[in-house]
Tab-separated table of C-alpha atoms and ligand atoms in Angstrom:
chain	number	residue	atom	x	y	z
A	10	MET	CA	19.015	12.723	-25.827
A	11	THR	CA	16.410	15.168	-27.087
A	12	LYS	CA	16.997	16.558	-30.528
A	13	ALA	CA	16.113	20.068	-29.275
A	14	ASP	CA	16.810	20.608	-25.614
A	15	SER	CA	16.638	23.837	-23.653
A	16	SER	CA	20.015	24.595	-22.150
A	17	ALA	CA	20.608	27.321	-19.549
A	18	ALA	CA	18.195	27.531	-16.605
A	19	SER	CA	16.283	30.652	-17.562
A	20	ALA	CA	14.706	33.000	-15.070
A	21	ALA	CA	11.015	32.493	-14.369
A	22	PRO	CA	8.930	34.347	-16.970
A	23	ASP	CA	7.813	37.756	-15.714
A	24	TRP	CA	4.107	37.142	-16.193
A	25	ALA	CA	4.238	34.153	-13.799
A	26	LYS	CA	6.250	35.879	-11.051
A	27	VAL	CA	4.508	35.631	-7.698
A	28	ASP	CA	4.379	38.737	-5.512
A	29	LEU	CA	5.117	37.127	-2.169
A	30	THR	CA	4.067	40.270	-0.296
A	31	GLN	CA	0.524	39.504	-1.545
A	32	ILE	CA	0.486	35.708	-1.973
A	33	PRO	CA	-0.625	33.560	-0.276
A	34	ASP	CA	-3.479	35.707	0.938
A	35	ILE	CA	-6.006	34.020	3.197
A	36	VAL	CA	-8.763	36.530	3.914
A	37	THR	CA	-11.265	34.004	5.304
A	38	PRO	CA	-10.248	30.693	6.881
A	39	PRO	CA	-10.830	28.180	4.096
A	40	PRO	CA	-13.116	26.567	3.181
A	41	GLY	CA	-14.915	29.889	3.643
A	42	PRO	CA	-18.684	30.452	3.524
A	43	ALA	CA	-18.882	30.967	-0.242
A	44	SER	CA	-16.797	27.806	-0.841
A	45	GLN	CA	-18.974	25.801	1.509
A	46	ALA	CA	-22.184	26.994	-0.133
A	47	CYS	CA	-20.882	26.325	-3.671
A	48	HIS	CA	-19.526	22.904	-2.682
A	49	ALA	CA	-22.810	21.928	-1.015
A	50	ARG	CA	-24.870	22.862	-4.092
A	51	CYS	CA	-22.459	21.272	-6.542
A	52	THR	CA	-22.054	17.989	-4.687
A	53	LYS	CA	-25.786	17.485	-4.409
A	54	HIS	CA	-25.474	16.370	-8.027
A	55	PHE	CA	-21.753	15.970	-8.759
A	56	LYS	CA	-20.545	12.726	-7.206
A	57	GLY	CA	-17.383	10.667	-6.943
A	58	LEU	CA	-14.945	13.257	-5.629
A	59	SER	CA	-11.230	12.708	-5.287
A	60	GLY	CA	-9.611	12.413	-1.872
A	61	GLN	CA	-7.998	15.794	-2.534
A	62	VAL	CA	-11.359	17.580	-2.609
A	63	LYS	CA	-12.879	15.552	0.227
A	64	LEU	CA	-10.037	16.578	2.516
A	65	PHE	CA	-10.240	20.253	1.587
A	66	PRO	CA	-13.535	21.255	-0.062
A	67	VAL	CA	-12.823	24.745	-1.384
A	68	ALA	CA	-14.422	26.038	-4.586
A	69	PHE	CA	-12.097	27.750	-7.058
A	70	GLU	CA	-12.973	30.817	-9.072
A	71	SER	CA	-9.896	31.545	-11.192
A	72	GLY	CA	-6.204	30.914	-11.744
A	73	ARG	CA	-3.377	32.920	-13.233
A	74	GLY	CA	0.198	31.720	-13.420
A	75	CYS	CA	1.081	30.077	-10.113
A	76	VAL	CA	-1.831	31.572	-8.160
A	77	LEU	CA	-5.325	30.165	-7.594
A	78	THR	CA	-8.234	32.185	-6.196
A	79	ASP	CA	-11.195	30.644	-4.395
A	80	VAL	CA	-14.751	31.980	-4.331
A	81	ASP	CA	-14.131	33.640	-0.938
A	82	GLY	CA	-11.271	35.663	-2.404
A	83	ASN	CA	-8.490	33.600	-0.779
A	84	ARG	CA	-5.408	33.394	-2.983
A	85	TYR	CA	-3.211	30.289	-2.898
A	86	LEU	CA	0.221	29.469	-4.193
A	87	ASP	CA	-0.279	26.549	-6.566
A	88	PHE	CA	1.798	23.427	-5.903
A	89	SER	CA	-0.581	21.164	-7.836
A	90	SER	CA	-0.839	22.496	-11.421
A	91	GLY	CA	-4.459	21.308	-11.146
A	92	ILE	CA	-3.463	17.669	-11.020
A	93	TYR	CA	-0.030	17.796	-12.732
A	94	VAL	CA	-1.762	19.435	-15.698
A	95	ALA	CA	-1.277	23.229	-15.851
A	96	THR	CA	2.489	22.818	-16.102
A	97	LEU	CA	2.975	26.311	-17.554
A	98	GLY	CA	0.765	27.900	-14.918
A	99	HIS	CA	-2.889	28.761	-15.268
A	100	CYS	CA	-4.017	30.568	-18.410
A	101	HIS	CA	-0.615	31.006	-20.015
A	102	PRO	CA	-1.346	33.920	-22.395
A	103	LYS	CA	0.126	32.198	-25.472
A	104	VAL	CA	-1.724	28.927	-24.835
A	105	SER	CA	-5.039	30.673	-24.094
A	106	GLU	CA	-4.654	32.815	-27.212
A	107	ALA	CA	-3.980	29.744	-29.368
A	108	ILE	CA	-7.073	27.941	-28.024
A	109	ALA	CA	-9.242	31.049	-28.480
A	110	LYS	CA	-8.047	31.445	-32.065
A	111	TYR	CA	-9.228	27.958	-33.000
A	112	ALA	CA	-12.412	28.278	-30.915
A	113	ASN	CA	-13.237	31.031	-33.392
A	114	THR	CA	-11.896	29.267	-36.500
A	115	LEU	CA	-12.559	25.512	-36.552
A	116	MET	CA	-13.541	23.390	-33.593
A	117	ASN	CA	-13.837	19.921	-35.085
A	118	CYS	CA	-13.391	18.191	-38.431
A	119	HIS	CA	-12.914	14.600	-37.182
A	120	ASP	CA	-9.500	13.318	-38.163
A	121	PHE	CA	-9.118	15.209	-41.431
A	122	SER	CA	-5.725	16.817	-41.804
A	123	THR	CA	-5.424	20.454	-40.780
A	124	PRO	CA	-2.479	22.856	-40.939
A	125	ILE	CA	-2.356	23.116	-37.137
A	126	LYS	CA	-2.251	19.315	-36.701
A	127	THR	CA	0.440	19.072	-39.367
A	128	ALA	CA	2.523	21.680	-37.546
A	129	LEU	CA	2.079	19.817	-34.245
A	130	VAL	CA	3.068	16.358	-35.493
A	131	GLU	CA	6.064	17.771	-37.365
A	132	LYS	CA	7.157	19.497	-34.160
A	133	LEU	CA	6.722	16.267	-32.167
A	134	ALA	CA	8.783	14.283	-34.672
A	135	ALA	CA	11.534	16.920	-34.390
A	136	ILE	CA	11.792	17.016	-30.589
A	137	LEU	CA	11.135	13.433	-29.493
A	138	PRO	CA	14.137	11.115	-29.158
A	139	GLY	CA	15.085	8.324	-31.556
A	140	ASP	CA	12.562	7.335	-34.197
A	141	LEU	CA	9.442	8.165	-32.154
A	142	ASN	CA	7.716	9.721	-35.136
A	143	GLY	CA	4.254	8.123	-35.454
A	144	PHE	CA	1.399	9.824	-33.608
A	145	GLN	CA	-2.275	9.689	-32.786
A	146	LEU	CA	-4.077	12.179	-30.562
A	147	TYR	CA	-6.727	11.666	-27.866
A	148	ASP	CA	-8.679	13.569	-25.237
A	149	SER	CA	-7.584	11.910	-21.984
A	150	GLY	CA	-4.706	9.914	-20.560
A	151	ALA	CA	-6.778	6.756	-20.228
A	152	THR	CA	-8.052	6.755	-23.824
A	153	ALA	CA	-4.488	7.245	-25.050
A	154	VAL	CA	-3.251	4.420	-22.810
A	155	GLU	CA	-5.962	2.141	-24.239
A	156	ALA	CA	-4.872	3.022	-27.774
A	157	GLY	CA	-1.248	2.356	-26.822
A	158	LEU	CA	-2.207	-1.074	-25.512
A	159	ARG	CA	-4.086	-1.831	-28.736
A	160	VAL	CA	-1.081	-0.756	-30.804
A	161	MET	CA	1.120	-2.990	-28.692
A	162	ARG	CA	-1.089	-5.989	-29.323
A	163	ALA	CA	-1.475	-5.216	-33.022
A	164	ALA	CA	2.265	-4.684	-33.511
A	165	THR	CA	3.274	-7.926	-31.813
A	166	THR	CA	0.162	-10.059	-32.396
A	167	HIS	CA	0.627	-11.056	-28.742
A	168	HIS	CA	-1.853	-10.332	-25.993
A	169	GLU	CA	-0.463	-10.480	-22.475
A	170	MET	CA	0.735	-7.279	-20.811
A	171	ILE	CA	2.904	-6.703	-17.781
A	172	SER	CA	2.790	-3.719	-15.474
A	173	CYS	CA	3.915	-3.042	-11.922
A	174	PHE	CA	2.517	-2.862	-8.397
A	175	TYR	CA	1.199	0.649	-7.663
A	176	ASP	CA	1.419	1.835	-11.260
A	177	TYR	CA	-1.505	3.985	-12.374
A	178	HIS	CA	-2.646	4.214	-15.980
A	179	GLY	CA	-6.181	5.613	-15.792
A	180	LYS	CA	-9.690	4.365	-15.120
A	181	THR	CA	-10.803	2.617	-18.313
A	182	TYR	CA	-10.854	-1.152	-18.113
A	183	GLY	CA	-7.567	-1.952	-19.840
A	184	ALA	CA	-5.779	0.801	-17.935
A	185	VAL	CA	-7.245	-0.259	-14.591
A	186	SER	CA	-6.280	-3.852	-15.346
A	187	LEU	CA	-2.643	-2.752	-15.414
A	188	GLY	CA	-2.783	-0.592	-12.308
A	189	HIS	CA	-3.483	-0.685	-8.610
A	190	VAL	CA	-6.850	-2.287	-9.292
A	191	ARG	CA	-8.226	-2.423	-5.747
A	192	SER	CA	-8.705	1.342	-5.559
A	193	PHE	CA	-10.518	1.793	-8.830
A	194	VAL	CA	-12.642	-1.224	-9.642
A	195	TYR	CA	-16.064	-2.224	-8.530
A	196	GLY	CA	-16.704	-5.673	-9.943
A	197	PRO	CA	-14.459	-8.171	-11.722
A	198	ALA	CA	-10.784	-7.457	-11.300
A	199	ARG	CA	-8.314	-7.474	-14.160
A	200	ALA	CA	-8.895	-8.107	-17.833
A	201	PRO	CA	-7.423	-11.466	-18.867
A	202	GLY	CA	-3.745	-11.458	-19.731
A	203	CYS	CA	-2.846	-8.490	-17.513
A	204	HIS	CA	-0.006	-9.253	-15.110
A	205	MET	CA	1.555	-7.269	-12.284
A	206	VAL	CA	5.112	-7.546	-10.985
A	207	PRO	CA	7.103	-5.564	-8.412
A	208	ARG	CA	9.330	-2.726	-9.572
A	209	PRO	CA	12.325	-1.252	-7.835
A	210	ASP	CA	11.594	1.507	-5.326
A	211	VAL	CA	14.863	2.992	-4.071
A	212	TYR	CA	13.410	3.838	-0.646
A	213	ARG	CA	11.679	0.480	-0.175
A	214	PRO	CA	13.757	-2.103	-2.045
A	215	LEU	CA	12.664	-5.741	-2.136
A	216	TRP	CA	16.076	-7.001	-3.128
A	217	THR	CA	19.417	-5.466	-2.185
A	218	THR	CA	23.049	-6.312	-2.785
A	219	ASP	CA	25.410	-7.130	0.094
A	220	ASP	CA	26.242	-3.451	0.551
A	221	GLY	CA	22.541	-2.605	0.989
A	222	THR	CA	21.953	-0.866	-2.382
A	223	ILE	CA	18.960	-1.858	-4.449
A	224	ASP	CA	19.669	-4.850	-6.666
A	225	THR	CA	18.119	-4.092	-10.051
A	226	ASP	CA	19.418	-7.351	-11.534
A	227	LYS	CA	17.254	-9.338	-9.115
A	228	TYR	CA	14.116	-7.588	-10.421
A	229	ILE	CA	15.093	-8.394	-13.993
A	230	GLU	CA	15.818	-12.016	-13.032
A	231	PHE	CA	12.384	-12.165	-11.430
A	232	TYR	CA	10.748	-10.876	-14.640
A	233	ASP	CA	12.575	-13.542	-16.605
A	234	GLU	CA	11.262	-16.233	-14.286
A	235	TYR	CA	7.790	-14.690	-14.306
A	236	LEU	CA	7.575	-14.595	-18.107
A	237	ASP	CA	8.512	-18.236	-18.199
A	238	LYS	CA	6.358	-19.569	-15.339
A	239	ALA	CA	3.375	-17.216	-14.955
A	240	THR	CA	2.400	-16.286	-18.520
A	241	VAL	CA	1.195	-18.352	-21.468
A	242	HIS	CA	4.193	-17.082	-23.457
A	243	ASP	CA	2.012	-14.625	-25.321
A	244	VAL	CA	3.474	-11.425	-23.889
A	245	ALA	CA	3.234	-8.253	-25.983
A	246	GLY	CA	5.234	-6.096	-23.600
A	247	PHE	CA	5.760	-4.054	-20.452
A	248	VAL	CA	3.691	-0.959	-19.623
A	249	LEU	CA	5.167	1.285	-16.927
A	250	GLU	CA	5.242	4.793	-15.548
A	251	PRO	CA	8.856	6.040	-15.559
A	252	ILE	CA	8.291	7.522	-12.089
A	253	GLN	CA	5.130	6.476	-10.286
A	254	GLY	CA	3.006	9.575	-9.752
A	255	TRP	CA	-0.176	8.385	-8.067
A	256	GLY	CA	1.923	5.799	-6.193
A	257	GLY	CA	3.777	8.695	-4.513
A	258	THR	CA	6.611	9.993	-6.721
A	259	ILE	CA	8.361	6.623	-6.569
A	260	MET	CA	11.751	6.872	-8.261
A	261	PRO	CA	13.453	3.922	-9.962
A	262	PRO	CA	17.208	3.455	-9.611
A	263	ASP	CA	19.065	4.949	-12.593
A	264	ASP	CA	20.055	1.558	-13.998
A	265	PHE	CA	16.515	0.124	-14.043
A	266	PHE	CA	15.091	1.353	-17.338
A	267	PRO	CA	18.272	0.726	-19.386
A	268	LYS	CA	18.231	-2.852	-18.038
A	269	LEU	CA	14.502	-3.245	-18.680
A	270	ARG	CA	14.967	-1.928	-22.235
A	271	ALA	CA	17.709	-4.531	-22.834
A	272	PHE	CA	15.509	-7.240	-21.284
A	273	CYS	CA	12.563	-6.375	-23.544
A	274	ASP	CA	14.833	-6.396	-26.606
A	275	ASP	CA	16.254	-9.738	-25.567
A	276	LYS	CA	12.765	-11.249	-25.157
A	277	GLY	CA	11.388	-9.626	-28.326
A	278	ILE	CA	8.686	-7.740	-26.423
A	279	LEU	CA	7.791	-4.043	-26.462
A	280	LEU	CA	8.313	-1.344	-23.862
A	281	MET	CA	5.531	1.198	-23.438
A	282	ALA	CA	6.173	4.204	-21.188
A	283	ASP	CA	3.097	5.841	-19.708
A	284	GLU	CA	4.383	9.408	-19.541
A	285	VAL	CA	0.951	10.977	-19.065
A	286	LEU	CA	2.225	12.537	-15.846
A	287	THR	CA	5.991	12.678	-16.336
A	288	SER	CA	6.260	14.231	-19.812
A	289	TRP	CA	6.368	17.769	-21.242
A	290	GLY	CA	8.775	19.324	-18.825
A	291	ARG	CA	7.383	17.956	-15.589
A	292	THR	CA	10.707	16.231	-14.800
A	293	GLY	CA	12.943	18.645	-16.741
A	294	LYS	CA	12.875	16.776	-20.084
A	295	TRP	CA	10.278	16.280	-22.799
A	296	LEU	CA	10.144	12.629	-21.756
A	297	CYS	CA	11.232	11.373	-18.357
A	298	MET	CA	12.794	8.343	-20.084
A	299	GLU	CA	15.402	10.717	-21.550
A	300	HIS	CA	16.980	10.930	-18.089
A	301	TRP	CA	18.172	7.374	-18.683
A	302	ASP	CA	18.698	7.622	-22.468
A	303	VAL	CA	16.006	5.024	-23.061
A	304	VAL	CA	13.725	5.202	-26.107
A	305	PRO	CA	10.509	3.252	-25.474
A	306	ASP	CA	8.618	1.674	-28.371
A	307	ILE	CA	5.402	3.436	-27.404
A	308	VAL	CA	4.987	6.543	-25.259
A	309	ILE	CA	1.821	8.106	-23.870
A	310	ILE	CA	1.967	11.880	-23.396
A	311	GLY	CA	-0.702	13.799	-21.469
A	312	LYS	CA	-1.527	16.271	-18.707
A	313	GLY	CA	0.903	19.190	-19.349
A	314	PHE	CA	0.831	18.489	-23.117
A	315	GLY	CA	-2.047	20.973	-23.602
A	316	ASN	CA	-1.468	22.806	-20.301
A	317	GLY	CA	-5.089	22.230	-19.263
A	318	PHE	CA	-6.770	21.680	-22.602
A	319	PRO	CA	-7.671	17.962	-22.796
A	320	VAL	CA	-5.237	16.647	-25.368
A	321	THR	CA	-3.040	13.556	-25.148
A	322	CYS	CA	-0.815	11.682	-27.557
A	323	VAL	CA	0.347	8.174	-28.388
A	324	ALA	CA	3.811	8.297	-29.930
A	325	VAL	CA	5.319	5.173	-31.487
A	326	ARG	CA	8.645	4.264	-33.060
A	327	GLU	CA	8.938	4.025	-36.823
A	328	PRO	CA	8.405	0.210	-37.066
A	329	TYR	CA	5.049	0.423	-35.242
A	330	LYS	CA	3.445	3.351	-37.090
A	331	GLU	CA	1.379	1.169	-39.355
A	332	SER	CA	-0.236	-0.542	-36.345
A	333	PHE	CA	-2.356	2.591	-35.870
A	334	GLU	CA	-4.122	1.464	-39.069
A	335	SER	CA	-4.928	-1.977	-37.642
A	336	ILE	CA	-6.570	-0.526	-34.543
A	337	SER	CA	-8.737	2.074	-36.283
A	338	ALA	CA	-7.100	4.710	-34.134
A	339	SER	CA	-9.242	7.804	-34.731
A	340	SER	CA	-11.737	9.246	-32.234
A	341	SER	CA	-14.320	12.052	-32.015
A	342	TYR	CA	-12.143	14.649	-30.314
A	343	GLY	CA	-8.633	13.343	-30.984
A	344	GLY	CA	-6.532	15.980	-32.752
A	345	ASN	CA	-9.272	18.614	-32.978
A	346	PRO	CA	-7.890	22.019	-33.981
A	347	MET	CA	-8.221	23.615	-30.514
A	348	ALA	CA	-6.392	20.666	-28.952
A	349	CYS	CA	-3.588	20.811	-31.514
A	350	ALA	CA	-3.265	24.561	-31.019
A	351	ALA	CA	-3.030	24.109	-27.229
A	352	ALA	CA	-0.394	21.373	-27.519
A	353	LEU	CA	1.669	23.232	-30.107
A	354	ALA	CA	1.548	26.501	-28.152
A	355	SER	CA	2.520	24.695	-24.920
A	356	THR	CA	5.436	23.028	-26.689
A	357	GLU	CA	6.638	26.300	-28.196
A	358	VAL	CA	6.370	28.090	-24.841
A	359	ILE	CA	8.515	25.394	-23.202
A	360	GLU	CA	11.146	25.861	-25.918
A	361	GLN	CA	11.036	29.645	-26.093
A	362	GLU	CA	11.067	30.190	-22.335
A	363	GLY	CA	13.740	27.548	-21.642
A	364	LEU	CA	11.411	25.725	-19.286
A	365	LEU	CA	12.943	22.244	-19.406
A	366	ALA	CA	16.048	23.673	-17.784
A	367	ARG	CA	13.936	25.748	-15.402
A	368	SER	CA	12.018	22.649	-14.256
A	369	ALA	CA	15.288	20.772	-13.684
A	370	HIS	CA	16.667	23.725	-11.715
A	371	LEU	CA	13.556	23.959	-9.508
A	372	GLY	CA	13.870	20.238	-8.750
A	373	GLU	CA	17.487	20.678	-7.670
A	374	ILE	CA	16.841	23.554	-5.284
A	375	ALA	CA	13.685	21.892	-3.943
A	376	LEU	CA	15.609	18.720	-3.149
A	377	LYS	CA	18.180	20.671	-1.119
A	378	ARG	CA	15.396	22.406	0.832
A	379	MET	CA	13.613	19.102	1.423
A	380	GLU	CA	16.851	17.443	2.596
A	381	LYS	CA	16.974	20.164	5.258
A	382	MET	CA	13.418	19.250	6.318
A	383	LYS	CA	14.503	15.636	6.543
A	384	SER	CA	17.404	16.575	8.782
A	385	GLU	CA	15.039	18.462	11.103
A	386	HIS	CA	11.883	16.310	11.222
A	387	PRO	CA	12.228	12.637	12.202
A	388	ILE	CA	8.822	11.893	10.584
A	389	VAL	CA	10.286	12.718	7.159
A	390	GLY	CA	11.540	9.343	5.936
A	391	ASP	CA	12.514	10.239	2.392
A	392	VAL	CA	12.485	13.197	0.017
A	393	ARG	CA	12.775	13.101	-3.773
A	394	ALA	CA	12.487	15.328	-6.790
A	395	LYS	CA	13.084	15.154	-10.512
A	396	GLY	CA	12.307	18.526	-11.986
A	397	CYS	CA	8.951	19.714	-10.720
A	398	LEU	CA	7.839	16.223	-9.700
A	399	MET	CA	8.453	16.059	-5.972
A	400	GLY	CA	7.572	13.905	-2.987
A	401	ILE	CA	8.035	13.736	0.770
A	402	GLU	CA	7.393	10.404	2.484
A	403	LEU	CA	6.213	10.572	6.097
A	404	VAL	CA	6.914	7.635	8.394
A	405	LYS	CA	6.208	6.799	12.018
A	406	ASP	CA	9.668	5.419	12.463
A	407	ARG	CA	12.659	5.758	10.157
A	408	ALA	CA	13.891	2.261	10.993
A	409	THR	CA	10.624	0.431	10.212
A	410	LYS	CA	9.474	2.968	7.568
A	411	GLU	CA	5.901	2.471	8.752
A	412	PRO	CA	3.714	4.864	6.703
A	413	PHE	CA	2.318	7.812	8.691
A	414	ASP	CA	-1.043	8.386	7.004
A	415	GLU	CA	-2.588	10.578	9.727
A	416	ALA	CA	0.391	12.901	9.466
A	417	GLY	CA	0.074	13.091	5.668
A	418	LYS	CA	-3.566	14.111	5.953
A	419	MET	CA	-2.862	16.686	8.630
A	420	VAL	CA	0.103	18.256	6.823
A	421	TYR	CA	-1.989	18.533	3.650
A	422	GLN	CA	-4.823	20.308	5.448
A	423	LYS	CA	-2.600	22.596	7.502
A	424	ALA	CA	-0.593	23.728	4.470
A	425	PHE	CA	-3.797	24.320	2.495
A	426	GLN	CA	-5.110	26.486	5.323
A	427	LYS	CA	-1.898	28.502	5.124
A	428	GLY	CA	-2.468	29.107	1.404
A	429	LEU	CA	-0.818	26.222	-0.446
A	430	ALA	CA	-2.975	24.396	-3.002
A	431	TRP	CA	-1.528	20.917	-3.513
A	432	ILE	CA	-2.055	17.148	-3.793
A	433	PRO	CA	-2.328	14.608	-1.001
A	434	ALA	CA	-1.570	10.889	-1.220
A	435	GLY	CA	-1.785	9.247	2.190
A	436	HIS	CA	1.591	9.379	3.856
A	437	ILE	CA	3.375	10.648	0.736
A	438	LEU	CA	3.100	14.374	0.109
A	439	ARG	CA	3.102	15.064	-3.617
A	440	MET	CA	4.087	18.376	-5.135
A	441	SER	CA	3.862	19.468	-8.769
A	442	PRO	CA	4.346	23.226	-8.983
A	443	PRO	CA	4.079	24.828	-12.417
A	444	ILE	CA	7.496	24.809	-14.091
A	445	VAL	CA	7.272	28.579	-14.645
A	446	MET	CA	7.487	29.229	-10.901
A	447	ASP	CA	10.192	31.570	-9.616
A	448	ASP	CA	12.701	30.320	-7.054
A	449	ASP	CA	11.377	32.460	-4.188
A	450	ALA	CA	7.810	31.254	-4.685
A	451	LEU	CA	9.008	27.644	-4.702
A	452	MET	CA	10.894	28.239	-1.447
A	453	LYS	CA	7.833	29.923	0.064
A	454	GLY	CA	5.702	26.875	-0.705
A	455	LEU	CA	8.293	24.558	0.795
A	456	ASP	CA	8.517	26.787	3.893
A	457	ILE	CA	4.756	26.372	4.330
A	458	ILE	CA	5.110	22.591	4.082
A	459	ASP	CA	8.006	22.647	6.532
A	460	GLU	CA	5.911	24.614	9.019
A	461	ALA	CA	2.949	22.255	8.563
A	462	ILE	CA	5.172	19.198	9.111
A	463	GLY	CA	6.594	20.761	12.279
A	464	GLU	CA	3.144	21.516	13.695
A	465	THR	CA	1.863	18.070	12.771
A	466	ALA	CA	4.819	16.315	14.387
A	467	ARG	CA	4.279	18.297	17.583
A	468	GLU	CA	0.576	17.333	17.650
A	469	LEU	CA	0.903	13.658	16.715
A	470	CYS	CA	4.230	12.496	18.082
B	29	PLP	C1	0.570	7.869	-15.396
B	29	PLP	C2	-0.875	8.159	-15.726
B	29	PLP	N1	-1.459	7.495	-16.729
B	29	PLP	C3	-2.738	7.717	-17.069
B	29	PLP	C4	-3.506	8.622	-16.375
B	29	PLP	C5	-4.935	8.830	-16.735
B	29	PLP	O1	-5.099	10.088	-17.309
B	29	PLP	P1	-6.553	10.747	-17.382
B	29	PLP	O2	-6.956	11.098	-16.001
B	29	PLP	O3	-6.329	11.957	-18.247
B	29	PLP	O4	-7.432	9.732	-18.026
B	29	PLP	C6	-2.934	9.342	-15.320
B	29	PLP	C7	-3.725	10.314	-14.554
B	29	PLP	O5	-3.405	10.732	-13.470
B	29	PLP	C8	-1.587	9.096	-14.974
B	29	PLP	O6	-0.996	9.737	-13.955
């Protein structure tokens, strides 16, 4: 359990309340003329866009709380938090003030100690579970993942790593080598010693018990066999997302991580949780792993950690702290004063505004609303939510569970046109509203999705 948890589900903070008589407000069908002109000029030079932008090329001007404004003056309800990043809404006054203070005080002094960094690491040691009390700071999820992998190797003096099908850990070479490589690599595939195994997906289980429930033991038995037969017995550990984000909000069964933790302990290998996406309130806890009372040996924290300021963290348990020395862990931007101020302010806001509980509450009411959608739309195969990490899986047929990609694309575009800014992923609709959102705004966003699913089903089915 967390050492300092927020208890009662607080009301949404006033500053982030969405006036639903005004929002969403589509004054020009998007992408409007100003968006199109800006996008055309920008993309003459700026290449390599995400699928999200390709499917809906608007240009954004500003954001405040849970509302985004495009350059045509259209205002959208934000169900994306950027890309799971602005967890506390856009431009949270306390976070922006903290960044501005250090932008005017001290921007960089390499990895020398500073009072603001000291305050941040002391805060992290106080709130993280177990003995996760050794830290290093970075400027992106991928660089932090790479450092975590280096710590893992240094701590164990072993070299092979195991991750899971459809995990995503970033786009540097080590991270790609432990992810869904086909989408992100041009050239040689994985780095040597990087292995991939299946992981339990409650909606699409590979192995089930006689009563049809997912059989977690079979996955663990498979890992045992795999370690023995498919590695050179030089395994440093497992690297996993607690819930797969890019893969489509794929939830593990509740008994999976406790069993994997016990398996790793039994084999003498480490467990690294890539919580870049799932940490800092996104799922209603500081770390998603706390839902299952599991303390990983290494944790990567990112995205919402600085609420938009690029700051990420590698946290390790007491016995592995000294391994940061062996890997020469420092970097140019890691732990700069603005970054530390952003992370500390974000952490304090989550505590002071009771936002862990708020995120958990939003997940609960969203799940009920999405269950209703499932009961009304046969193309909705599965719905899931943990805190403000949500997903709706669209299928052509509930019996075969065949993915319905065209529907996913169409629902995404239709909802965007109605004023919902969010994240597509093929047939799985992904939602990550800011955790400061009020209940009515959340319901409004889900109503828009419901409407878009209904229209799509009528057009495609
Ligand atoms: C689980 C996970 N790990 C790592 C990353 C990479 O983070 P970044 O894009 O900041 O490098 C991401 C980004 O989406 C992620 O979701």
